[in-house]
Short mmCIF file of C-alpha atoms in Angstrom, two decimals:
data_model
loop_
_atom_site.label_atom_id
_atom_site.label_comp_id
_atom_site.label_asym_id
_atom_site.label_seq_id
_atom_site.Cartn_x
_atom_site.Cartn_y
_atom_site.Cartn_z
CA GLN A 1 -15.24 12.20 23.96
CA ILE A 2 -13.73 9.19 22.10
CA THR A 3 -10.95 7.54 23.72
CA LEU A 4 -8.87 4.89 22.98
CA LYS A 5 -6.43 1.46 25.13
CA GLU A 6 -3.69 -0.53 23.24
CA SER A 7 -3.90 -4.15 25.31
CA GLY A 8 -0.97 -6.71 24.63
CA PRO A 9 1.64 -8.20 25.07
CA THR A 10 4.38 -5.88 27.39
CA LEU A 11 6.78 -9.19 26.17
CA VAL A 12 6.91 -10.91 23.07
CA LYS A 13 9.86 -13.82 22.03
CA PRO A 14 11.93 -13.48 18.33
CA THR A 15 10.31 -15.14 16.15
CA GLN A 16 6.00 -15.20 18.10
CA THR A 17 3.39 -13.50 16.40
CA LEU A 18 2.98 -10.07 18.26
CA THR A 19 -1.22 -9.73 18.97
CA LEU A 20 -1.95 -6.31 20.02
CA THR A 21 -5.97 -4.96 20.42
CA CYS A 22 -7.06 -0.96 20.11
CA THR A 23 -10.41 -1.16 22.29
CA PHE A 24 -11.68 2.83 21.82
CA SER A 25 -15.15 4.36 22.78
CA GLY A 26 -17.22 7.42 21.46
CA PHE A 27 -17.02 6.46 18.01
CA SER A 28 -18.44 3.71 15.97
CA LEU A 29 -16.10 1.80 13.28
CA SER A 30 -19.54 1.16 11.39
CA THR A 31 -19.64 4.78 10.81
CA SER A 32 -18.46 6.09 7.20
CA GLY A 33 -15.75 7.54 6.96
CA VAL A 34 -14.17 5.83 10.52
CA GLY A 35 -11.13 4.57 10.44
CA VAL A 36 -8.66 3.40 12.92
CA GLY A 37 -4.79 3.11 12.30
CA TRP A 38 -1.61 1.86 14.47
CA ILE A 39 1.31 3.53 14.50
CA ARG A 40 4.79 2.75 16.36
CA GLN A 41 7.56 4.12 18.16
CA PRO A 42 11.25 2.46 18.86
CA PRO A 43 12.99 4.26 21.08
CA GLY A 44 14.44 7.09 20.81
CA LYS A 45 13.15 7.11 16.62
CA ALA A 46 10.35 8.65 14.80
CA LEU A 47 6.88 7.52 15.38
CA GLU A 48 5.77 4.58 12.09
CA TRP A 49 2.61 3.47 10.56
CA LEU A 50 2.04 1.03 10.08
CA ALA A 51 -1.69 -0.26 9.58
CA LEU A 52 -5.37 1.37 8.78
CA ILE A 53 -8.77 -0.65 8.85
CA TYR A 54 -12.35 1.43 7.32
CA TRP A 55 -15.64 1.21 8.49
CA ASP A 56 -16.16 -0.65 5.61
CA ASP A 57 -13.54 -3.29 5.97
CA ASP A 58 -10.88 -1.22 3.85
CA LYS A 59 -7.55 -2.19 4.78
CA ARG A 60 -3.93 -0.11 4.07
CA TYR A 61 -0.58 -1.19 4.88
CA SER A 62 3.00 0.03 5.31
CA PRO A 63 4.63 -1.77 1.87
CA SER A 64 7.73 -2.33 4.02
CA LEU A 65 6.37 -4.47 6.20
CA LYS A 66 3.38 -5.46 4.90
CA SER A 67 3.63 -8.74 4.22
CA ARG A 68 3.95 -9.22 8.26
CA LEU A 69 0.79 -7.23 9.38
CA THR A 70 -2.34 -8.09 9.69
CA ILE A 71 -5.10 -5.51 10.71
CA THR A 72 -8.59 -6.66 11.35
CA LYS A 73 -11.70 -5.24 13.32
CA ASP A 74 -14.75 -6.53 15.79
CA THR A 75 -17.49 -2.87 15.13
CA SER A 76 -19.69 -5.40 18.02
CA LYS A 77 -16.88 -5.04 19.72
CA ASN A 78 -15.81 -1.96 19.90
CA GLN A 79 -12.26 -2.67 18.84
CA VAL A 80 -9.07 -3.40 16.55
CA VAL A 81 -6.61 -6.19 16.20
CA LEU A 82 -2.99 -6.11 14.94
CA THR A 83 -0.84 -8.82 14.35
CA MET A 84 3.00 -8.45 13.45
CA THR A 85 4.77 -11.95 12.31
CA ASN A 86 7.66 -12.74 12.90
CA MET A 87 8.77 -11.03 15.58
CA ASP A 88 12.82 -8.73 15.96
CA PRO A 89 13.73 -7.03 18.25
CA VAL A 90 13.96 -3.31 15.64
CA ASP A 91 10.05 -3.89 16.80
CA THR A 92 10.81 -3.10 20.69
CA ALA A 93 8.28 -0.42 20.82
CA THR A 94 5.24 1.66 21.88
CA TYR A 95 2.44 0.85 19.48
CA TYR A 96 -0.40 2.93 19.65
CA CYS A 97 -3.88 2.82 17.65
CA ALA A 98 -5.77 6.08 16.48
CA HIS A 99 -9.00 7.71 15.45
CA SER A 100 -9.42 8.89 12.34
CA GLY A 101 -11.88 10.66 11.59
CA PHE A 102 -14.26 13.44 9.70
CA ASP A 103 -11.63 15.82 9.69
CA CYS A 104 -9.23 13.35 8.45
CA SER A 105 -10.41 12.13 4.55
CA GLY A 106 -9.27 8.97 3.54
CA GLY A 107 -7.53 8.34 6.38
CA SER A 108 -5.04 11.07 6.19
CA CYS A 109 -4.70 12.04 9.59
CA TYR A 110 -5.32 10.99 13.26
CA GLU A 111 -7.25 13.23 15.71
CA SER A 112 -7.25 10.85 18.63
CA TRP A 113 -4.74 8.64 20.23
CA GLY A 114 -4.14 5.84 22.38
CA GLN A 115 -1.68 6.41 25.29
CA GLY A 116 0.52 3.50 23.96
CA THR A 117 1.88 0.54 24.92
CA LEU A 118 5.48 -0.64 24.87
CA VAL A 119 6.34 -3.99 23.54
CA THR A 120 9.24 -5.12 23.78
CA VAL A 121 11.43 -7.98 22.24
CA SER A 122 13.95 -9.96 23.48
CA SER A 123 14.58 -13.96 24.28
CA GLN B 1 8.13 5.09 0.67
CA SER B 2 11.19 6.98 1.93
CA ALA B 3 10.19 9.10 5.61
CA LEU B 4 9.96 12.61 5.66
CA THR B 5 13.31 14.67 5.82
CA GLN B 6 12.39 17.38 8.94
CA PRO B 7 14.96 18.98 10.80
CA ALA B 8 16.23 16.97 13.83
CA SER B 9 15.80 20.31 16.04
CA VAL B 10 14.84 23.89 16.96
CA SER B 11 14.88 25.82 18.20
CA GLY B 12 13.42 29.55 19.78
CA SER B 13 13.10 32.08 22.34
CA PRO B 14 9.35 32.66 24.53
CA GLY B 15 7.38 35.50 22.13
CA GLN B 16 9.39 34.08 18.84
CA SER B 17 8.18 32.18 16.15
CA ILE B 18 9.73 29.68 14.58
CA THR B 19 9.25 27.58 11.20
CA ILE B 20 9.41 23.74 11.18
CA SER B 21 9.55 21.82 7.44
CA CYS B 22 8.46 18.82 6.13
CA THR B 23 10.10 18.09 3.09
CA GLY B 24 8.32 14.62 0.10
CA THR B 25 8.10 14.14 -2.99
CA SER B 26 4.90 14.97 -5.36
CA SER B 27 4.15 11.37 -4.44
CA ASP B 28 2.95 12.07 -1.49
CA VAL B 29 3.73 16.30 0.56
CA GLY B 30 3.76 18.04 -3.33
CA GLY B 31 0.38 15.53 -4.78
CA TYR B 32 -1.44 16.29 -1.65
CA ASN B 33 -3.20 18.96 0.52
CA TYR B 34 -3.10 15.85 2.95
CA VAL B 35 -0.93 17.28 5.20
CA SER B 36 -1.18 17.11 8.83
CA TRP B 37 1.85 18.27 12.05
CA TYR B 38 1.98 16.83 15.27
CA GLN B 39 2.71 17.42 19.01
CA HIS B 40 4.26 15.06 21.36
CA HIS B 41 5.36 15.33 24.51
CA PRO B 42 7.58 12.62 25.43
CA GLY B 43 5.03 10.38 27.12
CA LYS B 44 2.06 10.41 26.23
CA ALA B 45 -0.04 10.64 22.83
CA PRO B 46 0.22 12.43 19.91
CA LYS B 47 -1.33 15.22 19.54
CA LEU B 48 -3.01 16.63 16.07
CA MET B 49 -1.71 20.57 15.42
CA ILE B 50 -3.20 20.75 11.92
CA TYR B 51 -4.10 19.08 9.02
CA GLU B 52 -4.93 19.51 5.41
CA VAL B 53 -2.31 21.24 5.70
CA SER B 54 -3.42 23.96 7.12
CA ASN B 55 -6.60 23.78 9.05
CA ARG B 56 -6.84 23.72 13.06
CA PRO B 57 -8.70 20.78 14.78
CA SER B 58 -10.67 22.37 17.83
CA GLY B 59 -8.95 24.09 20.42
CA VAL B 60 -6.00 24.39 18.79
CA SER B 61 -3.80 27.60 19.72
CA ASN B 62 -4.33 30.13 16.40
CA ARG B 63 -0.61 30.07 17.36
CA PHE B 64 0.00 27.29 15.45
CA SER B 65 -0.53 28.12 11.36
CA GLY B 66 0.68 25.38 8.59
CA SER B 67 1.69 25.67 4.85
CA LYS B 68 2.79 24.12 1.25
CA SER B 69 4.67 25.02 -1.33
CA GLY B 70 5.69 22.30 -3.82
CA ASN B 71 7.00 19.03 -2.19
CA THR B 72 8.21 21.23 1.20
CA ALA B 73 5.51 22.06 4.35
CA SER B 74 5.83 23.62 7.13
CA LEU B 75 4.47 24.10 11.14
CA THR B 76 5.54 27.98 12.23
CA ILE B 77 4.60 28.39 15.28
CA SER B 78 4.37 31.96 16.32
CA GLY B 79 4.65 34.39 20.03
CA LEU B 80 6.58 30.46 21.08
CA GLN B 81 5.38 29.56 24.95
CA ALA B 82 7.58 26.71 27.56
CA GLU B 83 5.22 24.66 26.92
CA ASP B 84 5.79 24.50 23.59
CA GLU B 85 8.89 22.02 24.46
CA ALA B 86 8.13 18.86 22.88
CA ASP B 87 8.61 16.83 20.09
CA TYR B 88 6.92 18.01 16.59
CA TYR B 89 5.74 15.42 13.41
CA CYS B 90 4.83 15.51 10.29
CA SER B 91 2.94 13.15 8.00
CA SER B 92 2.07 12.94 4.06
CA TYR B 93 -0.80 10.97 2.70
CA THR B 94 0.89 8.49 -0.40
CA SER B 95 0.17 7.67 -3.97
CA SER B 96 0.21 4.44 -2.51
CA SER B 97 -3.52 5.46 -0.43
CA THR B 98 -0.96 4.87 2.77
CA LEU B 99 0.82 7.87 5.40
CA VAL B 100 4.20 8.78 6.22
CA PHE B 101 5.68 10.27 8.27
CA GLY B 102 8.90 12.12 8.70
CA GLY B 103 11.53 11.97 11.44
CA GLY B 104 10.25 14.17 14.42
CA THR B 105 11.80 17.77 15.35
CA LYS B 106 12.72 18.43 19.08
CA LEU B 107 12.06 22.18 19.66
CA THR B 108 13.89 23.22 22.45
CA VAL B 109 11.86 26.67 23.67
CA LEU B 110 15.07 28.79 25.10
#
């Protein structure tokens, strides 16, 4: 059974850097073809794809947020970390991490998702 | 990359069929057979319903089906049930090797 859980601060101040951790089980991020991505959803708005890291450490970022995002993995800890710099109130959202496995060629979809964590940006 | 275009809302009565469209460009929907659909009940994790345009993951009801023509993909739900009421999102792989989601469609079962 695959599970993912997001953790990190629930409140950050404008201009601060957000660091979110995705801790997962049921798969290995050292297995060929596997990836973990981050997706967010502002309150009342649509899902927005942020970033993906593959088993081979290949990384992809949303073009509109690329300059602010960094995604890394720690295979031994079964964790993926997303950092987002220069946070703004418009970045208030529920942040999800998700698993992209064998059904999702090239990270084209996400088979399993965490429950999400709400991050509020406010002074 | 711009979000894919979905209708804001659709509705149907129990037992009926509905179709949700997802329009992109030749750089995403039209260029790849990597369109996915997700069901999202508020407060819960999104659930993958369709991948690679028309494939259903194990455990997903065969009442859900997907198709694509040109730059537009579609999700059809037949035999509508009350529990189908949710938000639905499409996504597509892009020419930049990234992913883009649609704006979401709220399905109401009357």
